[in-house]
Short mmCIF file of C-alpha atoms in Angstrom, two decimals:
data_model
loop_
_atom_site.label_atom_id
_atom_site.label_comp_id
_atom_site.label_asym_id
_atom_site.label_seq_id
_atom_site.Cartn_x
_atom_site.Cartn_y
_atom_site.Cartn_z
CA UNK A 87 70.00 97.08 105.98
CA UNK A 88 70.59 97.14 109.96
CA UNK A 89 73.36 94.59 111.53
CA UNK A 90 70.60 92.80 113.08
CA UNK A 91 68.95 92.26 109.53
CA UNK A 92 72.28 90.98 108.34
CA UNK A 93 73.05 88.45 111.34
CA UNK A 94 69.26 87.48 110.89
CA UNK A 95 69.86 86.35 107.18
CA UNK A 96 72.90 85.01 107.83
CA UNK A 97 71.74 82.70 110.53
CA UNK A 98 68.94 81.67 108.01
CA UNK A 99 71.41 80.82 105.38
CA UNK A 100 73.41 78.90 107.89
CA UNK A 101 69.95 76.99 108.98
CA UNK A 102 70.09 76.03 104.69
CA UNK A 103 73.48 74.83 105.12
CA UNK A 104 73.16 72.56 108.34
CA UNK A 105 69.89 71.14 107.17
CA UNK A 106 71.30 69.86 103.98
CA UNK A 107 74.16 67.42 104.67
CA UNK A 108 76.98 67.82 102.13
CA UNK A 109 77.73 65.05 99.76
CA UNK A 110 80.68 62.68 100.34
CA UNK A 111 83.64 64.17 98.90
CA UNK A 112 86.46 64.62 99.52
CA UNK A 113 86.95 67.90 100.82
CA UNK A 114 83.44 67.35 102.74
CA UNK A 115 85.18 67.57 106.40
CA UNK A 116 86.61 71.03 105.47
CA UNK A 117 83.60 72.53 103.72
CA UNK A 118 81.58 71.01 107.42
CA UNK A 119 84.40 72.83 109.47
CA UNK A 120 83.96 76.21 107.27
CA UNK A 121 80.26 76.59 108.46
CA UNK A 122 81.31 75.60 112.00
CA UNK A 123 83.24 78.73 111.63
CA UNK A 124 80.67 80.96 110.32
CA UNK A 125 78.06 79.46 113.06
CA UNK A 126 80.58 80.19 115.94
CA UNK A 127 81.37 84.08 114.65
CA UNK A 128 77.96 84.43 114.71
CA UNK A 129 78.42 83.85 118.47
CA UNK A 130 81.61 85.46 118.62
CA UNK A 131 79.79 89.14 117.54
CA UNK A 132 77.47 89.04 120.09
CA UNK A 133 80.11 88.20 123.14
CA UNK A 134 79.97 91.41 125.80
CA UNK A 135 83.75 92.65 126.50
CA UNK A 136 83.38 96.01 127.22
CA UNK A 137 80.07 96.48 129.88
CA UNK A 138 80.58 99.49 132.19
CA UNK A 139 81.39 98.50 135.41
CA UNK A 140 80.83 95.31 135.24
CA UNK A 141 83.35 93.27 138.00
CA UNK A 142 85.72 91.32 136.62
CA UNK A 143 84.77 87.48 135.79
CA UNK A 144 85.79 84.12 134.44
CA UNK A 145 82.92 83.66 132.26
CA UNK A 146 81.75 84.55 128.87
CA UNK A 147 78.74 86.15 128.32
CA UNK A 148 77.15 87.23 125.46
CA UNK A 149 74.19 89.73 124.26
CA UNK A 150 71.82 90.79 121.26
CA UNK A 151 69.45 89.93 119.10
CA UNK A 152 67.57 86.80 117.12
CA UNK A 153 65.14 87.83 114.52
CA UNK A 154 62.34 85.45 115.05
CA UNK A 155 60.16 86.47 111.98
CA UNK A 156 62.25 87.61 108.60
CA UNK A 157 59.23 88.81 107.31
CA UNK A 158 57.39 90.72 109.74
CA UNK A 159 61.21 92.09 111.26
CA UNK A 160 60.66 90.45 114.69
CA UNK A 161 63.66 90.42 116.93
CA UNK A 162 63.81 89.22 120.72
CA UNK A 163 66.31 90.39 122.49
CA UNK A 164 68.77 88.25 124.84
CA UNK A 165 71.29 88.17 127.39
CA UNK A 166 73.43 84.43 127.57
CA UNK A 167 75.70 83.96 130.92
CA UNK A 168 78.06 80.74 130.32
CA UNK A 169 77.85 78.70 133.78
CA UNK A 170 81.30 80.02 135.73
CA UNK A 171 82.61 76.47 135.94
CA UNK A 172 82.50 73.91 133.85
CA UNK A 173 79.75 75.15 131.54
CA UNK A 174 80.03 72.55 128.88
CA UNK A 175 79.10 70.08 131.30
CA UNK A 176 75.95 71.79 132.73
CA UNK A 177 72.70 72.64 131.86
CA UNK A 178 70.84 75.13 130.07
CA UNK A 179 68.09 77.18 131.57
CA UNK A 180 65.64 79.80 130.23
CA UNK A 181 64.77 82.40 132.05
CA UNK A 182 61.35 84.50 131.86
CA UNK A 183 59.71 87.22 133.95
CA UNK A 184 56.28 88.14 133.28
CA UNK A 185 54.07 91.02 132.98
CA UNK A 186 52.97 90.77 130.46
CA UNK A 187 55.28 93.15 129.27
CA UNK A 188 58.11 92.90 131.65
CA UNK A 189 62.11 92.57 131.26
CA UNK A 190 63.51 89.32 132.07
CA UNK A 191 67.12 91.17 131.59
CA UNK A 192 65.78 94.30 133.82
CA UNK A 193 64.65 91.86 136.39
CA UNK A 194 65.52 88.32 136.19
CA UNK A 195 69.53 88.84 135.05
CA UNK A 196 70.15 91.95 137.05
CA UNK A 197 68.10 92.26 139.77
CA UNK A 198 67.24 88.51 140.72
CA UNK A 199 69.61 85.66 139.59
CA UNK A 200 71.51 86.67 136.92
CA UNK A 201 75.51 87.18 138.01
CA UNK A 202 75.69 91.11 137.92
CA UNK A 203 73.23 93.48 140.37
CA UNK A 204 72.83 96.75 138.64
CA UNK A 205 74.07 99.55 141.84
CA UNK A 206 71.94 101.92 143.45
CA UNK A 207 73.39 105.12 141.49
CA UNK A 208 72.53 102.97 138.45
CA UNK A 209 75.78 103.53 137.07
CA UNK A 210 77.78 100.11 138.09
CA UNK A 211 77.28 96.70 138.38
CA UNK A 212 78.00 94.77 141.38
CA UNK A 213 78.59 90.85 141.81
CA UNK A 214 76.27 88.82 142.83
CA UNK A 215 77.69 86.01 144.58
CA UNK A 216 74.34 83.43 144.20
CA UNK A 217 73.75 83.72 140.89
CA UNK A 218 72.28 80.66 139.45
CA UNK A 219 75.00 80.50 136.61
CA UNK A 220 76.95 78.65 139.67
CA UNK A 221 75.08 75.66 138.58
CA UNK A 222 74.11 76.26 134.82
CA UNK A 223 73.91 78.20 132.07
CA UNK A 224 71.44 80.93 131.95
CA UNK A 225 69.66 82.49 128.78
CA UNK A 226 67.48 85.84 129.95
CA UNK A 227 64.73 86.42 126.90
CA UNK A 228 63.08 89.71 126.64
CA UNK A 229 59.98 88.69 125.71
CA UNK A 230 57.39 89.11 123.55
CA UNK A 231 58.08 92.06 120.72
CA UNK A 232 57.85 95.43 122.76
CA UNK A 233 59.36 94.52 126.32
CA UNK A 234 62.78 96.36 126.85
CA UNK A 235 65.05 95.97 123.61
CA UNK A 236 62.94 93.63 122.01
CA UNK A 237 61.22 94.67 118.62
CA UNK A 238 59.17 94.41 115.39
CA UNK A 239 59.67 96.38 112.31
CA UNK A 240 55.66 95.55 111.69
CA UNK A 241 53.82 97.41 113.81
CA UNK A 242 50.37 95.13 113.51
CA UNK A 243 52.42 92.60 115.33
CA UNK A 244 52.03 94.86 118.62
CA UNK A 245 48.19 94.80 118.56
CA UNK A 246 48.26 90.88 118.41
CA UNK A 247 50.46 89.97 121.64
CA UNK A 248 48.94 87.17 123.76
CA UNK A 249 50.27 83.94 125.15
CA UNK A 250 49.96 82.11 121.93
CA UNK A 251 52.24 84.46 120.38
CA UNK A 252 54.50 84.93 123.16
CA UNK A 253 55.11 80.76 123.01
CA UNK A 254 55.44 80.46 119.56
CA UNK A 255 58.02 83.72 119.20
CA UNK A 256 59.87 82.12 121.59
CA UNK A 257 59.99 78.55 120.31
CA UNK A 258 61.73 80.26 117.25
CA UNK A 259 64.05 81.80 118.90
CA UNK A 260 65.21 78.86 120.81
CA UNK A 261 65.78 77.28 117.55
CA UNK A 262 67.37 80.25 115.83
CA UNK A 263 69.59 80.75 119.48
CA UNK A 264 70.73 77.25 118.90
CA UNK A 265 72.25 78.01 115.48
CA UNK A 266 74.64 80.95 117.31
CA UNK A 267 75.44 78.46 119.92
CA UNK A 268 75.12 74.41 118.60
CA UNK A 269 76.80 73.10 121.40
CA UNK A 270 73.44 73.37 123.28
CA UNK A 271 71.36 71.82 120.89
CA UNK A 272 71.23 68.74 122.47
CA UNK A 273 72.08 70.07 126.30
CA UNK A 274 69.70 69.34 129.15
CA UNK A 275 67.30 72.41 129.09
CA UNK A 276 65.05 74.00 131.66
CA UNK A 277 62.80 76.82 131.74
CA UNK A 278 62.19 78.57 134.78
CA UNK A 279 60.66 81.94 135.31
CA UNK A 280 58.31 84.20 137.79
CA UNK A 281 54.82 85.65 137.82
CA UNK A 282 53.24 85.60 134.50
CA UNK A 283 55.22 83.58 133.46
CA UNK A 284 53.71 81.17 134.95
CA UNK A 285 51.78 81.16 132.21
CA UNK A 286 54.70 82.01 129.66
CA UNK A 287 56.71 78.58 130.99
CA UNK A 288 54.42 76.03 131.07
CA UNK A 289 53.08 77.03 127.40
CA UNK A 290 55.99 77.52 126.44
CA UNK A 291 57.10 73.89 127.53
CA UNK A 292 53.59 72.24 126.20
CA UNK A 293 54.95 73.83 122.78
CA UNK A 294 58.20 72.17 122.73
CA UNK A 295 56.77 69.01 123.97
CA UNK A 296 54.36 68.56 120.76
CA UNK A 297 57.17 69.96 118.51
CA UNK A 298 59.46 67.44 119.74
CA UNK A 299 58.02 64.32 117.76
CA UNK A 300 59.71 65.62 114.94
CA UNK A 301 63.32 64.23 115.98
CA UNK A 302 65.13 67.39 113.95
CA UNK A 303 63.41 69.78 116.32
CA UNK A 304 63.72 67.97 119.59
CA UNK A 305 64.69 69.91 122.56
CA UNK A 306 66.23 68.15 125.49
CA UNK A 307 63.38 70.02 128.08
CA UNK A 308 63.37 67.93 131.67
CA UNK A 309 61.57 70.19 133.42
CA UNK A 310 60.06 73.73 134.41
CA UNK A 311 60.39 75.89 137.50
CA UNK A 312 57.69 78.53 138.67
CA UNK A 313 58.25 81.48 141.52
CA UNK A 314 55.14 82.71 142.56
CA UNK A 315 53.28 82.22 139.50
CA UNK A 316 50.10 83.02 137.75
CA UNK A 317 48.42 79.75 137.09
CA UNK A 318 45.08 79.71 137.59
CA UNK A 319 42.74 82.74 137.25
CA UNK A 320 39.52 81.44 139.80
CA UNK A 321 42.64 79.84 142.16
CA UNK A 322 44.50 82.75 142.23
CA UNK A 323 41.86 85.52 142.92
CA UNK A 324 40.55 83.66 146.00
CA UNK A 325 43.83 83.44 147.33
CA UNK A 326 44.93 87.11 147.04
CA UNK A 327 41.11 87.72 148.64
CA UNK A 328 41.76 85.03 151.06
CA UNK A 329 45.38 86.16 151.88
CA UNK A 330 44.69 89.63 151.96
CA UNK A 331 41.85 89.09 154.81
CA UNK A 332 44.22 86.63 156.59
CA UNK A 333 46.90 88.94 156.92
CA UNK A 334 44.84 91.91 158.44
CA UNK A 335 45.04 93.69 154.88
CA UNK A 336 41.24 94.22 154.68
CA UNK A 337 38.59 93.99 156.93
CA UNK A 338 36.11 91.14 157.86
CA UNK A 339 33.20 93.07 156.14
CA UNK A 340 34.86 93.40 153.11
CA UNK A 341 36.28 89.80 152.71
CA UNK A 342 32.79 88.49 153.64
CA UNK A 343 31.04 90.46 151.00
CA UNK A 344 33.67 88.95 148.60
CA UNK A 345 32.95 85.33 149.57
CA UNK A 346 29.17 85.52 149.51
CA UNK A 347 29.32 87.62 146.42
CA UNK A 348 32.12 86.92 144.08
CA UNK A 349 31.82 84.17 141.76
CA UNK A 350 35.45 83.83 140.78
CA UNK A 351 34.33 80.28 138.47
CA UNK A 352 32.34 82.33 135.84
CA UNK A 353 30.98 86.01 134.66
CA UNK A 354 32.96 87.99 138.26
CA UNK A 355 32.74 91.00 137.82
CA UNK A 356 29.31 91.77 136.35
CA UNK A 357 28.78 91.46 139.83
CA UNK A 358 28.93 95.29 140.84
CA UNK A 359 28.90 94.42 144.35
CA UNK A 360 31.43 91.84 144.28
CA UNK A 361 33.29 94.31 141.79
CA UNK A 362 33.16 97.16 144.63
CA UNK A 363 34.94 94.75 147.00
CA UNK A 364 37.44 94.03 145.23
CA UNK A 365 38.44 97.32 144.74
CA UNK A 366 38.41 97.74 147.97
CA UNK A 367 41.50 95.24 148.43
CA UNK A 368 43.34 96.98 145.57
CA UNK A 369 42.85 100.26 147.70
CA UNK A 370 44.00 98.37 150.36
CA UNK A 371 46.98 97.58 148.55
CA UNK A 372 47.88 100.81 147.30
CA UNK A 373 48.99 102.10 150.98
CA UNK A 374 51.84 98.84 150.88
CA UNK A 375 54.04 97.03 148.71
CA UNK A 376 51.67 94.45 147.72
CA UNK A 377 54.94 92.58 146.32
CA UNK A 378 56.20 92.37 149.56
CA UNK A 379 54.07 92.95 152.72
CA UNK A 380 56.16 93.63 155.25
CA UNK A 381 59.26 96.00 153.69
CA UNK A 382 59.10 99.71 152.98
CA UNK A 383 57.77 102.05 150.01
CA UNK A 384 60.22 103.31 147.69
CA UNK A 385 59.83 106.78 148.66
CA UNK A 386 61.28 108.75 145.14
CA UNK A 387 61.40 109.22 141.11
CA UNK A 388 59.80 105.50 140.60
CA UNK A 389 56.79 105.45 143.17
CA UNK A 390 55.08 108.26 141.05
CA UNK A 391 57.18 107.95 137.77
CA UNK A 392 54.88 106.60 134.49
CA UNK A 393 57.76 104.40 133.31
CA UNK A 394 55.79 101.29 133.20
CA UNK A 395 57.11 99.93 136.60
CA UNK A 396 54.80 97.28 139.05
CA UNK A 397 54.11 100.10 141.17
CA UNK A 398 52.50 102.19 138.30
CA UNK A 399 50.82 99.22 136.19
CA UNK A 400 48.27 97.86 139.27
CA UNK A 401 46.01 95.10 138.59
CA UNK A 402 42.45 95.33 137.20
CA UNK A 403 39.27 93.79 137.56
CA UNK A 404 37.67 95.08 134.30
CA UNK A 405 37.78 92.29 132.17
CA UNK A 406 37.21 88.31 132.41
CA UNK A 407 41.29 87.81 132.27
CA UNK A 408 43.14 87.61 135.06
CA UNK A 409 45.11 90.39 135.50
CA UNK A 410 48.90 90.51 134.76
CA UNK A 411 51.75 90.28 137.18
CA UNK A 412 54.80 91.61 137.35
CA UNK A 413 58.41 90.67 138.39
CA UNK A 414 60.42 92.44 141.02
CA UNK A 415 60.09 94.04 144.82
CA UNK A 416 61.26 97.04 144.82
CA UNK A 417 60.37 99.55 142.71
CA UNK A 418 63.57 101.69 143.53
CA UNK A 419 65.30 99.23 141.58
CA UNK A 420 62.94 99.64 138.60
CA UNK A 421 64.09 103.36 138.39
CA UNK A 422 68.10 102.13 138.75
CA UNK A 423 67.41 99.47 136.07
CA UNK A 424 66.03 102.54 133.76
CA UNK A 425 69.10 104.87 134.15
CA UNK A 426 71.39 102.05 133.52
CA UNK A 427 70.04 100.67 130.70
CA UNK A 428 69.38 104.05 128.86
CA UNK A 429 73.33 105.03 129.20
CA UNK A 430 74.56 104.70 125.08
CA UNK A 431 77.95 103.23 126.45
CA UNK A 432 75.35 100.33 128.16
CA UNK A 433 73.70 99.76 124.99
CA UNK A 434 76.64 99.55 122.79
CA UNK A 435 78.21 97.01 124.86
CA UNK A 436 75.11 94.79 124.82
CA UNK A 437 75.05 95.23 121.25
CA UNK A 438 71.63 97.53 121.31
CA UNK A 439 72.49 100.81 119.95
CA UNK A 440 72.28 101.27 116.30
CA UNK A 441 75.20 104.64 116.01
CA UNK A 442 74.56 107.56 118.19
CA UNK A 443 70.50 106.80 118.80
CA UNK A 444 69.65 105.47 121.98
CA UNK A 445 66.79 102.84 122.09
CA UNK A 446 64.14 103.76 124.70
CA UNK A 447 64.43 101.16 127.77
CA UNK A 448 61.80 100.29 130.13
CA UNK A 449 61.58 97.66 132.43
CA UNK A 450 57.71 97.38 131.93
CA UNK A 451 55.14 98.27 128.97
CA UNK A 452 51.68 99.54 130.33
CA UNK A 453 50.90 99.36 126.38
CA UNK A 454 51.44 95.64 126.49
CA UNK A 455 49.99 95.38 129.94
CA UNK A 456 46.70 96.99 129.15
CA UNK A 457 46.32 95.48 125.76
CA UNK A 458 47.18 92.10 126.23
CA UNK A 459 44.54 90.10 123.53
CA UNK A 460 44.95 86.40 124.78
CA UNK A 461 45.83 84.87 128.42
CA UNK A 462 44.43 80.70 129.16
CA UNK A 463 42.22 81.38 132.09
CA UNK A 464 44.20 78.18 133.51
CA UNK A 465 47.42 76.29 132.97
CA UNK A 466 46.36 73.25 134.80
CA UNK A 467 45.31 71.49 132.18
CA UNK A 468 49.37 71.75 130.86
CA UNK A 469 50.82 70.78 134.02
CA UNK A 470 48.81 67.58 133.90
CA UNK A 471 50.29 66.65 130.46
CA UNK A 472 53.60 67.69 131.21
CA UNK A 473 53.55 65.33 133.97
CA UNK A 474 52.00 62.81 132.23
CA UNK A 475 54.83 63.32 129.68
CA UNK A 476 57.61 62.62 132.67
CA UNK A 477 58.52 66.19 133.01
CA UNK A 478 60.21 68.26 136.39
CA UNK A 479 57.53 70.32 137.88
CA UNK A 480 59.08 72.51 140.57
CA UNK A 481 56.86 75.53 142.29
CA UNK A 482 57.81 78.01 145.01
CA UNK A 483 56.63 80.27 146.42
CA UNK A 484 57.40 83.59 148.77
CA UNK A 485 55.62 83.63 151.53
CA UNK A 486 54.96 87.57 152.24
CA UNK A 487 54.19 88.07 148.31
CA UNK A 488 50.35 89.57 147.98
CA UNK A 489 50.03 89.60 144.74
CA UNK A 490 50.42 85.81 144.07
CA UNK A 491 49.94 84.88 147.65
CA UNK A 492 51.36 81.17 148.62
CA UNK A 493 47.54 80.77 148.99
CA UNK A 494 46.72 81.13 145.48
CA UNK A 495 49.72 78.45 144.29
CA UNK A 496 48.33 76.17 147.15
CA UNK A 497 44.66 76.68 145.80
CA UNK A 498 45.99 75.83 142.04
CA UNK A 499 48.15 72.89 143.33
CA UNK A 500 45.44 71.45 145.12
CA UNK A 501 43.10 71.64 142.13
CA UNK A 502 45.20 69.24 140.57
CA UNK A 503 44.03 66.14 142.48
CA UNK A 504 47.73 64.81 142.60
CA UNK A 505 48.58 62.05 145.13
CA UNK A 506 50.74 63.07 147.85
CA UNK A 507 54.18 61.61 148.01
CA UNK A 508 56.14 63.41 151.12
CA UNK A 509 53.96 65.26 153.35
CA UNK A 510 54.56 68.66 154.12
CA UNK A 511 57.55 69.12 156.52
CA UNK A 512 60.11 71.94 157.03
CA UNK A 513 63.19 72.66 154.49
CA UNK A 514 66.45 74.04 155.67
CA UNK A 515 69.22 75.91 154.60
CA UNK A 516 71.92 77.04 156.83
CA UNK A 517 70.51 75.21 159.93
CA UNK A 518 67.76 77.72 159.24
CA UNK A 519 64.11 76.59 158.35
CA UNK A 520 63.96 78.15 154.77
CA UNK A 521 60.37 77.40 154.49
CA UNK A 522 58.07 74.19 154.35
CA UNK A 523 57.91 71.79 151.09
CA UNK A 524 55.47 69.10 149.90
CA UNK A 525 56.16 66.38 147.28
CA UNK A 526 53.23 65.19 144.86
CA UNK A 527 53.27 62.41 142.27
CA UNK A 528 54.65 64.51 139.16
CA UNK A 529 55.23 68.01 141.32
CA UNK A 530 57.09 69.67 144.04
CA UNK A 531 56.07 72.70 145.72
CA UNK A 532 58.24 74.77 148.18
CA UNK A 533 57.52 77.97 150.22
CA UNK A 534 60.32 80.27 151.46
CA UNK A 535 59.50 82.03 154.67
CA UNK A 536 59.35 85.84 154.86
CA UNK A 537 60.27 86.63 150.71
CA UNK A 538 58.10 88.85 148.50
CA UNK A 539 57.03 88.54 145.08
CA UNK A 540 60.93 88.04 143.31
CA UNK A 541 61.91 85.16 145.52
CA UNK A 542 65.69 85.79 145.01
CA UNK A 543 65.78 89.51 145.77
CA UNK A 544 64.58 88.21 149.37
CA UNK A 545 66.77 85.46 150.09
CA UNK A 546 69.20 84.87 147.30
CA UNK A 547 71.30 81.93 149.37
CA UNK A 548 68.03 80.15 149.62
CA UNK A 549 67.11 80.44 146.53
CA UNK A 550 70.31 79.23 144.74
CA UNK A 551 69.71 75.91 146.90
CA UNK A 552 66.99 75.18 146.34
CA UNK A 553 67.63 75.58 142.21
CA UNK A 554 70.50 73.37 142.58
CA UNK A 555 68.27 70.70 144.34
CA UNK A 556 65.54 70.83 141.49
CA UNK A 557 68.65 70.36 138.64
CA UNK A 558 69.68 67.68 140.91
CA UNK A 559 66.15 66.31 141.09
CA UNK A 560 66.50 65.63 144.56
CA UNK A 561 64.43 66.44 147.41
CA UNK A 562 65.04 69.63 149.63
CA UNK A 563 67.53 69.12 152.93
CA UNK A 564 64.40 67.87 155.43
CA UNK A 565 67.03 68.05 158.44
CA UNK A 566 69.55 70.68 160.23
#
């Protein structure tokens, strides 16, 4: 039996023995303070001490698995910065990048937000000085089964990933996390994530919201936060059509023969003509970055490599799902991501490595990618009851991003119907306008002016503001 097998049963026997309250008797406090023990060196095992070159900090942090499925062997894979100050009195946020089939540690935690940058040599970590566990405490999932270290012993479970799954492997690990750590079990919680998970959040969130009528599994959720994400399949596809034409990507031709041709509301691409098109755009989009319009290529190993990286797993028009999006803007730090978290040394200090056999990392699955079984063609539908349930709906959005274009979000928002609150008007940060903003009964949308795809990579100051204004629930700074 592996270690993860072990700390799996043991955190099921521990769910037994915090379930059932003891009896009063007199030796009750001590036998309560025992399990408190047991629950807290479950946390204790899975604390990081010894990461290579990773700068010295005042935080804990903590890495490995929670089998989500005893049965089956399913095990997600996670990475838990405490905030650096004060982290018992802030909040807890959940952190997903998309894909499908995408790292949220890869990305997310060490590319994007997460307090350590993995270097360019991809043998070091560097500090990142806006890392959002300034203002809470951040949980990076690897999710579902098959993205980077995450796993199932069963190998049926791979052929059955879709959103459904995804949401309800990941409700069970929040309530198996919880038994590691139980002073968060009744902290403020957010979820916040990128891309496809824009998808992944809100379902995710409409999950916990029905679940939490049952008082013994409520979750403290106040609200979500999407960056540049997938939300609505006939939305999205006229805006990257629409924003590719706009922005002198493809020609007038070809966007007209999209608009009179492409029925984006029902069967698109039986179409053949509207199906040529479209291909045209993706060809288009081959010659750039379609993460980020106006930066350069990566030029090396990861711009032809077959790793799994954005670059390699392009979008596709042959089915009636919307295609997948991944997380990330430049590939070159796909490939550094890949050579760091390969190194055995790496692995053993987050807890991966099993003795001497490395587990094969990779920021992206083109398995999961390409056989994705279940995607909602539209997550409207949620956003309106998670308003209606009093929820924090936050969206942004990076303004040179192609691949979910600002026009896309703006298309999806609008579909909503929601009364207008604050009209649109200029944010700032820095005495700098960071983009433009508009307030909606139940929603807030923000752009940020000149960032790609991964919002944070772009402008990371920016980006930590305006997450500490959402926790804070307050408006964005409207004035120099």
């Amino acid at each position: 039996m592996n270690f993860v097998v072990v700390k799996a049963t043991a955190i099921f026997l521990i769910l037994a023995l915090t379930v059932v309250e003891p009896k009063p008797v007199p030796d009750a406090r001590k036998k309560r303070s025992n399990t408190e023990k047991l629950i807290n060196s479950l946390a204790s095992q899975d604390l990081v001490t010894n990461l290579p070159g990773q700068p010295a900090v005042d935080f804990r942090h903590y890495a490995g698995y929670v089998t989500v499925n005893e049965t089956n062997g399913r095990a997600l894979f996670y990475w838990f910065y405490e905030a650096a100050t004060n982290p018992d009195l802030k909040p807890l946020v959940l952190w997903l990048n998309g894909g499908p089939g995408c790292s949220s540690v890869g990305y997310g935690a060490t590319q994007e937000i997460g307090p350590f940058i993995v270097e360019t040599d991809g043998h070091g970590l560097r500090f990142n000085n806006y890392s959002w566990n300034k203002e809470a405490n951040m949980l990076f999932l690897e999710s579902p089964v098959g993205v980077g270290f995450s796993y199932s012993n069963t190998t049926t479970d791979y052929d059955n990933l879709g959103d459904a799954f995804t949401a309800n492997d990941a409700y069970a690990f929040l309530h198996k996390w919880f038994l590691k750590f139980p002073s968060y079990r009744t902290r403020t919680f957010y979820i916040a994530g990128e891309s496809y998970a824009g998808k992944y959040v809100p379902e995710l969130a409409e999950l916990i919201n029905d679940k939490n009528t049952d008082p013994s599994l409520h979750i403290d959720l106040k609200g979500v936060l999407l960056g540049n994400p997938e939300t609505s399949d006939a939305e999205d596809w006229r805006g990257i059509v629409d924003y590719a034409w706009s922005h002198a990507v493809i020609s007038d031709e070809t966007h007209k023969v999209i608009r009179e041709n492409c029925d984006f509301d029902g069967d698109t691409w039986s179409n053949k003509i509207c199906a040529q098109a479209v291909d045209e755009v993706l060809k288009q989009y081959k010659e750039i970055d379609i993460y980020s319009l106006y930066t350069s290529i990566c030029i090396g190993d990861t711009a032809s490599s077959n790793d799994g990286s954005m670059q390699v797993m392009m979008m596709k028009h042959t089915s009636t799902m919307m295609p997948r999006i991944m997380g990330g803007y430049d590939p070159c730090l796909d490939d550094y991501s890949r050579k760091f978290y390969n190194r055995a040394d790496v692995q053993k200090a987050l807890h991966v490595s099993n003795g001497p056999q490395l587990k094969n990392w990779s920021i992206c699955s083109t398995k999961i990618f390409h056989e994705w079984v279940d995607s909602k063609p539209s997550v409207l539908p949620i956003y309106k009851k998670l308003i209606a349930a009093g929820m924090r709906i936050w969206v942004y959005s990076g303004d040179t991003d192609g691949r979910v274009p600002v026009l896309s979000t703006r298309y999806s928002i609008s579909a909503l119907g929601l009364p207008i609150t604050k009209a649109w008007t200029p944010w700032y940060h820095q005495k700098q306008v960071s983009g433009w903003f508009q307030e909606y009964k139940g929603l807030t949308f923000a752009t940020f002016r000149g960032a790609g795809h991964a919002v944070p990579c772009f402008k990371p100051s920016n980006s930590l503001a305006l997450f500490t204004s959402f926790l804070l629930g307050e408006s964005l700074p409207s004035a120099r």
